[in-house]
Short mmCIF file of C-alpha atoms in Angstrom, two decimals:
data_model
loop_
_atom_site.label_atom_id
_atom_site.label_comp_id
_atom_site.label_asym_id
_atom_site.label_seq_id
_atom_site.Cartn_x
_atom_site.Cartn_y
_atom_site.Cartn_z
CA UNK A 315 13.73 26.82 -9.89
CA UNK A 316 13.26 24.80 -6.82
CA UNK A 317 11.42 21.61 -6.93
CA UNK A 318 10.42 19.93 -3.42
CA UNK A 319 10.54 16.46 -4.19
CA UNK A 320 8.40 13.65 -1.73
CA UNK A 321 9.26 10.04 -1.93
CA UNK A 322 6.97 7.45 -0.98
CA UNK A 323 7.49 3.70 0.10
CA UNK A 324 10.71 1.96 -0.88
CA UNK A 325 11.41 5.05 -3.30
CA UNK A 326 12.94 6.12 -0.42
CA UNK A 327 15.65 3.69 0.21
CA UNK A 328 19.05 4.70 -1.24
CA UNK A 329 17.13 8.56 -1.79
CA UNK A 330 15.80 10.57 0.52
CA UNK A 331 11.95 11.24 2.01
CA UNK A 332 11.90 14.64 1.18
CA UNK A 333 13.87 17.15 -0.36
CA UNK A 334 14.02 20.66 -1.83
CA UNK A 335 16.58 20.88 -5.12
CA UNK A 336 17.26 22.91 -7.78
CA UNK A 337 16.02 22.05 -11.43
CA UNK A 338 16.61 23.93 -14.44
CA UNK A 339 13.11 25.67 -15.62
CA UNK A 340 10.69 23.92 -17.82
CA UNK A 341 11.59 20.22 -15.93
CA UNK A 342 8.72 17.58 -15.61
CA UNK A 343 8.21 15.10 -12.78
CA UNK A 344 9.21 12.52 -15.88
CA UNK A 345 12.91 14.38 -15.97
CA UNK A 346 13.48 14.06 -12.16
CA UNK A 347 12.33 10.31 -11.98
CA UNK A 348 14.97 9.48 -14.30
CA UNK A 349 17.20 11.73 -12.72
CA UNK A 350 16.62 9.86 -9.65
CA UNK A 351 17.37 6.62 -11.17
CA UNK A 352 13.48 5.54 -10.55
CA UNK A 353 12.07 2.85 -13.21
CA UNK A 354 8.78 4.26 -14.78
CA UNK A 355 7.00 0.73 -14.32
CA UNK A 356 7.78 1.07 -10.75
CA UNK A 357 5.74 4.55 -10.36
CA UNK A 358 2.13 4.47 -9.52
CA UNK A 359 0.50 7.83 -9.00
CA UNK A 360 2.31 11.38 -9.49
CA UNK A 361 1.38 14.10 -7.53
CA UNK A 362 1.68 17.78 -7.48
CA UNK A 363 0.76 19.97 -4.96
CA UNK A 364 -1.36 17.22 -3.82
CA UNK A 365 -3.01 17.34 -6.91
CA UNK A 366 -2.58 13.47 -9.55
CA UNK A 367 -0.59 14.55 -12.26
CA UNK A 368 1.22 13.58 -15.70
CA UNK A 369 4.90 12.62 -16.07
CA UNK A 370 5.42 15.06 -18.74
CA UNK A 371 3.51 18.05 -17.05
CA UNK A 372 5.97 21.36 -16.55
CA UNK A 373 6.46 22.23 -12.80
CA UNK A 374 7.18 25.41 -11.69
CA UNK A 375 9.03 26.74 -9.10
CA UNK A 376 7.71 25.76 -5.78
CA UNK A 377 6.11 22.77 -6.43
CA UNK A 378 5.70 19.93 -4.73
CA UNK A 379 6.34 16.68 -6.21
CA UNK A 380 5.75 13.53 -4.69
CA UNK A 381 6.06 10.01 -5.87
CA UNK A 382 4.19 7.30 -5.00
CA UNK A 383 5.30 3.34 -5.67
CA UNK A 384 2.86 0.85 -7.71
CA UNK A 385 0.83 -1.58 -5.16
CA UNK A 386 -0.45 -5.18 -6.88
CA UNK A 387 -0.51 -7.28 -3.84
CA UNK A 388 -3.37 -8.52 -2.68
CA UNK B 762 -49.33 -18.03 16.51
CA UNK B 763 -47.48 -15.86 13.19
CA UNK B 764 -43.85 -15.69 12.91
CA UNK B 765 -44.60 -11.42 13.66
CA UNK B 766 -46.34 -12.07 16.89
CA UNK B 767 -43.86 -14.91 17.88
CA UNK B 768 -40.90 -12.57 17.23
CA UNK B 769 -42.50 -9.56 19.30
CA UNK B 770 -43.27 -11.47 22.22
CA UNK B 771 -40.13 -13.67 22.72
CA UNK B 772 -37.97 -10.04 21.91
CA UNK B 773 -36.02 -8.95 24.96
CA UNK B 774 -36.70 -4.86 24.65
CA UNK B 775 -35.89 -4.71 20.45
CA UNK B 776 -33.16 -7.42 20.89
CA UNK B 777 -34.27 -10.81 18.95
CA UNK B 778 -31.64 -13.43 20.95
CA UNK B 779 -30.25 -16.05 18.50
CA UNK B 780 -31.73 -18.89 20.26
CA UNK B 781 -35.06 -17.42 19.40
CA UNK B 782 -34.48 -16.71 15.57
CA UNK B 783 -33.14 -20.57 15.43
CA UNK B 784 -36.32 -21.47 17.42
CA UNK B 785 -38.29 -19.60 15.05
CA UNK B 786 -36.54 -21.28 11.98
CA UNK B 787 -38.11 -24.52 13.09
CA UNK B 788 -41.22 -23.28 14.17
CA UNK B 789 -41.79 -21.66 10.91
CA UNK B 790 -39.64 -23.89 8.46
CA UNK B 791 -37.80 -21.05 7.66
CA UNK B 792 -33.85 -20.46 7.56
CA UNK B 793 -32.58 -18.53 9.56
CA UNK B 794 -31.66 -16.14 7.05
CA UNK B 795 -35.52 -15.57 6.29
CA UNK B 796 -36.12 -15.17 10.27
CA UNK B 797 -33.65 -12.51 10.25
CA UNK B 798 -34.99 -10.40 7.50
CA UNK B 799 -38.52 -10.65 9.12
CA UNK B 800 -37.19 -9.52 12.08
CA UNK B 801 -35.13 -6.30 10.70
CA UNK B 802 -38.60 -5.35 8.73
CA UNK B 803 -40.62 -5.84 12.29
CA UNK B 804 -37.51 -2.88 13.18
CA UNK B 805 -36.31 -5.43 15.73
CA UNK B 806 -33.07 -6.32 15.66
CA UNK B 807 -30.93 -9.67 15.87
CA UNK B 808 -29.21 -9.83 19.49
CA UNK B 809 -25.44 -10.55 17.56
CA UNK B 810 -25.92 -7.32 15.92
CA UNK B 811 -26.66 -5.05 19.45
CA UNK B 812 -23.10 -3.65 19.43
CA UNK B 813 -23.29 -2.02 15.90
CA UNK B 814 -25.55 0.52 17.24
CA UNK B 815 -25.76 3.50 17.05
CA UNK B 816 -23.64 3.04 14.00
CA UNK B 817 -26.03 1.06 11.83
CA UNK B 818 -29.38 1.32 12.88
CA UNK B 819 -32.19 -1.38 12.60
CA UNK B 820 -33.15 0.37 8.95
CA UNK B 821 -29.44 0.46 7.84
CA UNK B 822 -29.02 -3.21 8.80
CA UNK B 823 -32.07 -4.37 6.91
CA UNK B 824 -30.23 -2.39 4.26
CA UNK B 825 -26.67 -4.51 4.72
CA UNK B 826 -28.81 -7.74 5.16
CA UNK B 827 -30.75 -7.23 1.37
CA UNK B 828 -27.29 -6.21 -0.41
CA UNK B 829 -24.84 -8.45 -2.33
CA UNK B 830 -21.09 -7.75 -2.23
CA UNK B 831 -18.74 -9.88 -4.54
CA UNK B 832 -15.53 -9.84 -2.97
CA UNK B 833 -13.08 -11.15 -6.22
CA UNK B 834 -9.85 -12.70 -4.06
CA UNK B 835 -9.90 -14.99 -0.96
CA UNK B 836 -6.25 -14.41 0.21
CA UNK B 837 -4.56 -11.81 2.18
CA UNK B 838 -7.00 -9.04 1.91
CA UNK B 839 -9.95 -10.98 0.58
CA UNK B 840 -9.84 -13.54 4.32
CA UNK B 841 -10.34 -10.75 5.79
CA UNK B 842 -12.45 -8.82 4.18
CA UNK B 843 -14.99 -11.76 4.13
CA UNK B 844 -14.21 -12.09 7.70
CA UNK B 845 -15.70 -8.48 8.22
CA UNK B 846 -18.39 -8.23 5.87
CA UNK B 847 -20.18 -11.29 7.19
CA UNK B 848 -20.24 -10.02 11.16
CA UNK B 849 -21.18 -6.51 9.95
CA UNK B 850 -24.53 -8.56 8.37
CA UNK B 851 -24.29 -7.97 4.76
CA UNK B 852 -26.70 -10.63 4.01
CA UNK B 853 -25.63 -11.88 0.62
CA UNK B 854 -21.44 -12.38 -0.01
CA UNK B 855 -19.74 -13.65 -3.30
CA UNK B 856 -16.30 -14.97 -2.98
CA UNK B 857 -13.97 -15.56 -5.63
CA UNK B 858 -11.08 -17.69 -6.25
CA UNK B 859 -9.02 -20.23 -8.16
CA UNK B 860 -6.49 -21.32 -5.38
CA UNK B 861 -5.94 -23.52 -2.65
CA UNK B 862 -4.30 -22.35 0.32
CA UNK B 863 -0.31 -23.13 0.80
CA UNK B 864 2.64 -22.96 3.20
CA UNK B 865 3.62 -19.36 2.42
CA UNK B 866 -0.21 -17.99 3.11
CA UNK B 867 -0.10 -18.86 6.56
CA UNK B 868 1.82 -15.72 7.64
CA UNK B 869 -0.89 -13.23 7.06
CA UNK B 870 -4.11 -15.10 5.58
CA UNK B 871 -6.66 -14.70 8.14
CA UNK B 872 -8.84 -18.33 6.79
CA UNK B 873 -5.81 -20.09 6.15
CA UNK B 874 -4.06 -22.37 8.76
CA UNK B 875 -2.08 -26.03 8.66
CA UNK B 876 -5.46 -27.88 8.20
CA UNK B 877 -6.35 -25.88 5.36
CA UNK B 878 -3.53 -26.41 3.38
CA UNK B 879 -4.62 -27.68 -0.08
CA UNK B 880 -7.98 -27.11 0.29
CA UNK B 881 -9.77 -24.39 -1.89
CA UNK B 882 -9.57 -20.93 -0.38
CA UNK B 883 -12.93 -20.24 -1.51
CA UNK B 884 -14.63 -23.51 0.46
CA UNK B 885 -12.79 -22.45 3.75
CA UNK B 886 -14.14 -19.23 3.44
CA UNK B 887 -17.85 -20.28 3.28
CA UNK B 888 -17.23 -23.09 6.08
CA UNK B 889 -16.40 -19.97 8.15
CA UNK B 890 -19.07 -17.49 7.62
CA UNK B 891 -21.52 -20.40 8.06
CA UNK B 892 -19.77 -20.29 11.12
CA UNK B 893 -19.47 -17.20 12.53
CA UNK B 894 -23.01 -15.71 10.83
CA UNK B 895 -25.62 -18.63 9.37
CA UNK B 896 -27.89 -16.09 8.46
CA UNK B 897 -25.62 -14.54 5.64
CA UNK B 898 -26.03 -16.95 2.03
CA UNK B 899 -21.97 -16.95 1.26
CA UNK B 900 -21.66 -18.29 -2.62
CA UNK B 901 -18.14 -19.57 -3.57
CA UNK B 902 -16.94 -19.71 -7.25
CA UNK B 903 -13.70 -21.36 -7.58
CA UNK B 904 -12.91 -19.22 -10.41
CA UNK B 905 -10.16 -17.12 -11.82
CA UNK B 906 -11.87 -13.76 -12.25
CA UNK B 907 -11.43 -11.90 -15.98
CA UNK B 908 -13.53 -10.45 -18.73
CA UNK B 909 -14.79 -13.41 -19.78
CA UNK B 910 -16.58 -14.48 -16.50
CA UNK B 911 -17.07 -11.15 -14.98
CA UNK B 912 -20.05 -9.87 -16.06
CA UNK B 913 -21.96 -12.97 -15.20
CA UNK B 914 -20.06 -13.52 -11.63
CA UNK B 915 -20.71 -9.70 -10.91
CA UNK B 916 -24.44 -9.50 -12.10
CA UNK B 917 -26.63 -7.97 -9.24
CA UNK B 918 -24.24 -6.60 -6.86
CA UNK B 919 -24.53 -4.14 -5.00
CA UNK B 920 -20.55 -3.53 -4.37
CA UNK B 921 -17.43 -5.19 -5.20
CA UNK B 922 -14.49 -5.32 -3.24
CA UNK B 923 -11.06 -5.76 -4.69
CA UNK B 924 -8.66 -8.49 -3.19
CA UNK B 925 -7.15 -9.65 -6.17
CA UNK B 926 -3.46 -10.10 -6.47
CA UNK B 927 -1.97 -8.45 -9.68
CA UNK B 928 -2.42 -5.47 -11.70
CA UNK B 929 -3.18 -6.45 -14.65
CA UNK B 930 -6.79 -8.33 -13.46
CA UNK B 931 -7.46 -5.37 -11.55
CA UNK B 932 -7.45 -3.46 -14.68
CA UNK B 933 -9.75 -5.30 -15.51
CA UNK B 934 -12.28 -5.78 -12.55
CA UNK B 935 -11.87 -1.63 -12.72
CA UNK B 936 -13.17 -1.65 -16.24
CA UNK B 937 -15.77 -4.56 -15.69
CA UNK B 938 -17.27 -2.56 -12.50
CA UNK B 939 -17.16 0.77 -14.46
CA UNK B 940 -18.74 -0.74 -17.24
CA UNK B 941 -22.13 -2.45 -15.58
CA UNK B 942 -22.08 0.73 -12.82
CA UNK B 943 -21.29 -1.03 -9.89
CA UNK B 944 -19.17 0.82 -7.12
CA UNK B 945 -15.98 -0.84 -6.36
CA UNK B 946 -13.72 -0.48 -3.68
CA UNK B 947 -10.14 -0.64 -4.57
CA UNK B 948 -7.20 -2.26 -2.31
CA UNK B 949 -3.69 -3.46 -2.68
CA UNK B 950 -0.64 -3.86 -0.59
CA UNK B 951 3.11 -4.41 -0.89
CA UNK B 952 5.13 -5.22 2.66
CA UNK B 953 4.74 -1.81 5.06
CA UNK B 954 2.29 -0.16 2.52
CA UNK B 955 -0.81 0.03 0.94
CA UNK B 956 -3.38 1.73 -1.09
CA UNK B 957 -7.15 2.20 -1.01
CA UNK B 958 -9.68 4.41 -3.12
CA UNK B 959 -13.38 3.84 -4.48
CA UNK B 960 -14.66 3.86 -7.52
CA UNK B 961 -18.15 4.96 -8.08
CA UNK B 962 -20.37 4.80 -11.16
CA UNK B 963 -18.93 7.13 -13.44
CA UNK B 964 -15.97 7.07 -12.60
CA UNK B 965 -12.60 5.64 -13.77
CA UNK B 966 -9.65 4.97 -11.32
CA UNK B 967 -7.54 3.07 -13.34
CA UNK B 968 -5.23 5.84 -15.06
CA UNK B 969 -4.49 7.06 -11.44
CA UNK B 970 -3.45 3.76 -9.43
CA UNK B 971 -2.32 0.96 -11.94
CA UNK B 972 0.96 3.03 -13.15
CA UNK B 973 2.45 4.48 -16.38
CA UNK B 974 3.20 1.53 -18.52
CA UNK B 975 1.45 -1.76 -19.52
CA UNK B 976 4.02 -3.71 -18.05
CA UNK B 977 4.09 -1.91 -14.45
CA UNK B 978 4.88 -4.43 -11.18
CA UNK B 979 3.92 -3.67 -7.78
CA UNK B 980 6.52 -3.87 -5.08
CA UNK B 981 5.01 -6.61 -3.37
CA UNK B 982 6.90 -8.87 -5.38
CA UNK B 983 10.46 -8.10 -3.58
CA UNK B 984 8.56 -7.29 -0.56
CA UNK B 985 6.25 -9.99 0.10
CA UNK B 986 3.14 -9.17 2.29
CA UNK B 987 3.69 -8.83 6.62
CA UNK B 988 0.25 -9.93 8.43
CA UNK B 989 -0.42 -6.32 9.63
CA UNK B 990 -0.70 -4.89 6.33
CA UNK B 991 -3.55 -6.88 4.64
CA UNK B 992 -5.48 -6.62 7.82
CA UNK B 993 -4.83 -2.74 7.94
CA UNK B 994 -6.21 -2.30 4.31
CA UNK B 995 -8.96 -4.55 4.28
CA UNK B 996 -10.98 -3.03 6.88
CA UNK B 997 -10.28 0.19 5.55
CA UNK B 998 -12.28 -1.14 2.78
CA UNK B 999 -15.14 -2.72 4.72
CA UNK B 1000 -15.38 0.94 6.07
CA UNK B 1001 -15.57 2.32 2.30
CA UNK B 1002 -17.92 -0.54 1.19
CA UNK B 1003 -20.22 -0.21 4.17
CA UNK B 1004 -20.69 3.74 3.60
CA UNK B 1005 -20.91 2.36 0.16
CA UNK B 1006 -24.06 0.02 0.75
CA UNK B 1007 -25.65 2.75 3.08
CA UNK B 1008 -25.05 5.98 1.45
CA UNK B 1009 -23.44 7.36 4.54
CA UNK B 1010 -20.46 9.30 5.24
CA UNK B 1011 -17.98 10.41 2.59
CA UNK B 1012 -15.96 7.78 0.83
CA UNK B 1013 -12.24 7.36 -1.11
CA UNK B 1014 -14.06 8.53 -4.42
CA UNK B 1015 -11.69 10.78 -5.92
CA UNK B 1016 -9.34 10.17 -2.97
CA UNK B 1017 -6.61 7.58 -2.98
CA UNK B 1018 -5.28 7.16 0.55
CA UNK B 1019 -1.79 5.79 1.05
CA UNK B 1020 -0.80 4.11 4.32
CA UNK B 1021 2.62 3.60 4.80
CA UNK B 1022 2.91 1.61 8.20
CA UNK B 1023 6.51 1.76 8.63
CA UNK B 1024 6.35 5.44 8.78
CA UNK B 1025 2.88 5.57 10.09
CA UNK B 1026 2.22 7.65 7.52
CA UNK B 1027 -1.64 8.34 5.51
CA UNK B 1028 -1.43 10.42 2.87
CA UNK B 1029 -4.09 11.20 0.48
CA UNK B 1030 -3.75 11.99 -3.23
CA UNK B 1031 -7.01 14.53 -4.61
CA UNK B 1032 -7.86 12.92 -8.13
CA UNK B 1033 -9.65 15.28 -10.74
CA UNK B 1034 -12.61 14.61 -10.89
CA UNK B 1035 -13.02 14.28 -15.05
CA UNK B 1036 -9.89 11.41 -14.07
CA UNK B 1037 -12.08 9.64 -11.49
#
């Protein structure tokens, strides 16, 4: 299935900003931020189809994923 | 001659100049603040304040000058913020914060500057708004904010705005304001980005914006904070908190807006509404 998959903030750096790939069915946004090398404590929201979503939710083909990083400055 | 009569006759059309609300401070023994509150119930309106029509009317300012906004932080976003709050008119400001200002604020901290250095954060911010608007009461508490103080330090307000500087307090401001039903308006940054979203009563924001895991660290740390960024963010959430205190508008509830300035990019995240 095809996944587009949105990268926010320094996620970016070393990746991409956006990108459509191919994932086997039944993936979860958890399976392609390890795939992309992305450490969980760095993630802040998850997003699909513009919608907040879990790590371990299944995404189907078409989606949109995007990942956004954690903000603590103040 | 009463205070009422002395206000409508020295008025210049509805405009009360500040010359004459100090006058009548004298006159009356009254501070200034007290002048200023007789004057928005008269539905005059203070001469400093002429330029925020027809955005807030003489009702709506009354309105900012009776409400009480805590603002927990006094640094990058919370200078500002202050900054803001007290030229908009909100009559009654709470600032919070344990530090003193040093070397590596003065790149983006609004209040801070070589003279400050070592002084508390939360003194220099109520030498200003004395400053720059006598008529708003500015209490500082040279506190660390947490669950222990929090309930007494945010007791009566009306809104709380978030400039604090790591997750895990946030948590718990979030939980605090969620708790005793007080709307909170939620900011962070981290070098070209930045987050903001409101949480009303009812609702909880923290499963969507602190992260995954316990343990989760905001980029700021690697990135450090430009002086664009805090400024960007915090008067996004004067905007929120001023809708906020007047009921207008729509605000961030349910909405988390991302601003990535290096891009130029807002994006905004729909939250379910049973997740806040």
């Amino acid at each position: 299935m095809e996944i587009t998959v949105k990268l926010f903030a320094m996620f970016r750096i070393g990746r991409f900003a956006a990108e459509t790939k191919r994932y086997e069915p039944g993936a979860t946004p958890g399976d392609i931020v390890s795939e992309l090398r992305i450490p969980e404590k760095e993630v802040g929201i998850v997003m699909v189809n513009s919608r907040h979503a879990k790590l371990d939710q299944r995404l189907f083909d078409g989606d949109t994923l995007a990942l956004f990083q954690l903000l603590g400055g103040g | 001659m009463e205070l009422r009569q002395f206000l409508q006759t020295s008025a210049v059309g509805d405009l009360v100049p500040w010359a004459v609300q100090t006058d009548a401070a004298k006159r009356y023994d009254l501070t200034v603040a007290e002048v200023e509150e007789a004057i928005l119930e008269q539905g005059l309106m203070p001469a400093r304040y002429q330029r925020n029509r027809q955005t807030i009317a003489a009702g709506m300012q009354l309105r900012l000058f009776r409400s009480r906004v805590v603002v927990i932080g006094s640094g990058g976003l919370g200078g500002y913020i202050i900054e803001e709050l007290a030229r908009l008119g909100v009559g009654h400001l709470v600032v919070v914060d344990p530090d003193v200002f040093e070397e590596h604020n003065l790149n983006r901290q609004i209040l801070s500057s070589p003279l400050h250095l070592g002084m508390p954060k939360v003194d220099v911010a109520a030498a200003r708004v004395r400053e720059i608007n006598p008529a708003v009461t500015i209490t500082p508490l040279k506190v660390s904010f947490s669950t222990a103080n929090g309930r007494e330090i945010l007791e009566g307000a009306d809104a709380v705005v978030d400039g604090l500087d790591s997750i895990t307090s946030r948590r718990e401001l979030v939980t605090l304001c969620r708790e005793m039903a007080i709307p909170l308006v939620h900011g962070a940054i981290g070098g070209w980005y930045g987050q903001v979203a409101t949480q009303l009563p009812g609702d909880d924001i923290s499963p969507n914006i602190f992260g995954l895991q316990p343990e989760s660290k905001g980029v700021e740390a690697q990135l450090g904070n430009p002086s664009f960024t805090p400024a960007t963010v915090a008067s996004l959430q004067v905007a929120e908190t001023c809708k906020v205190l007047l009921g207008e508008g729509e605000s961030l509830r349910h909405r988390v807006l991302f601003v990535n300035l290096l891009n130029m990019e807002f994006e905004e995240v729909r939250m379910d509404s049973a997740l806040g």
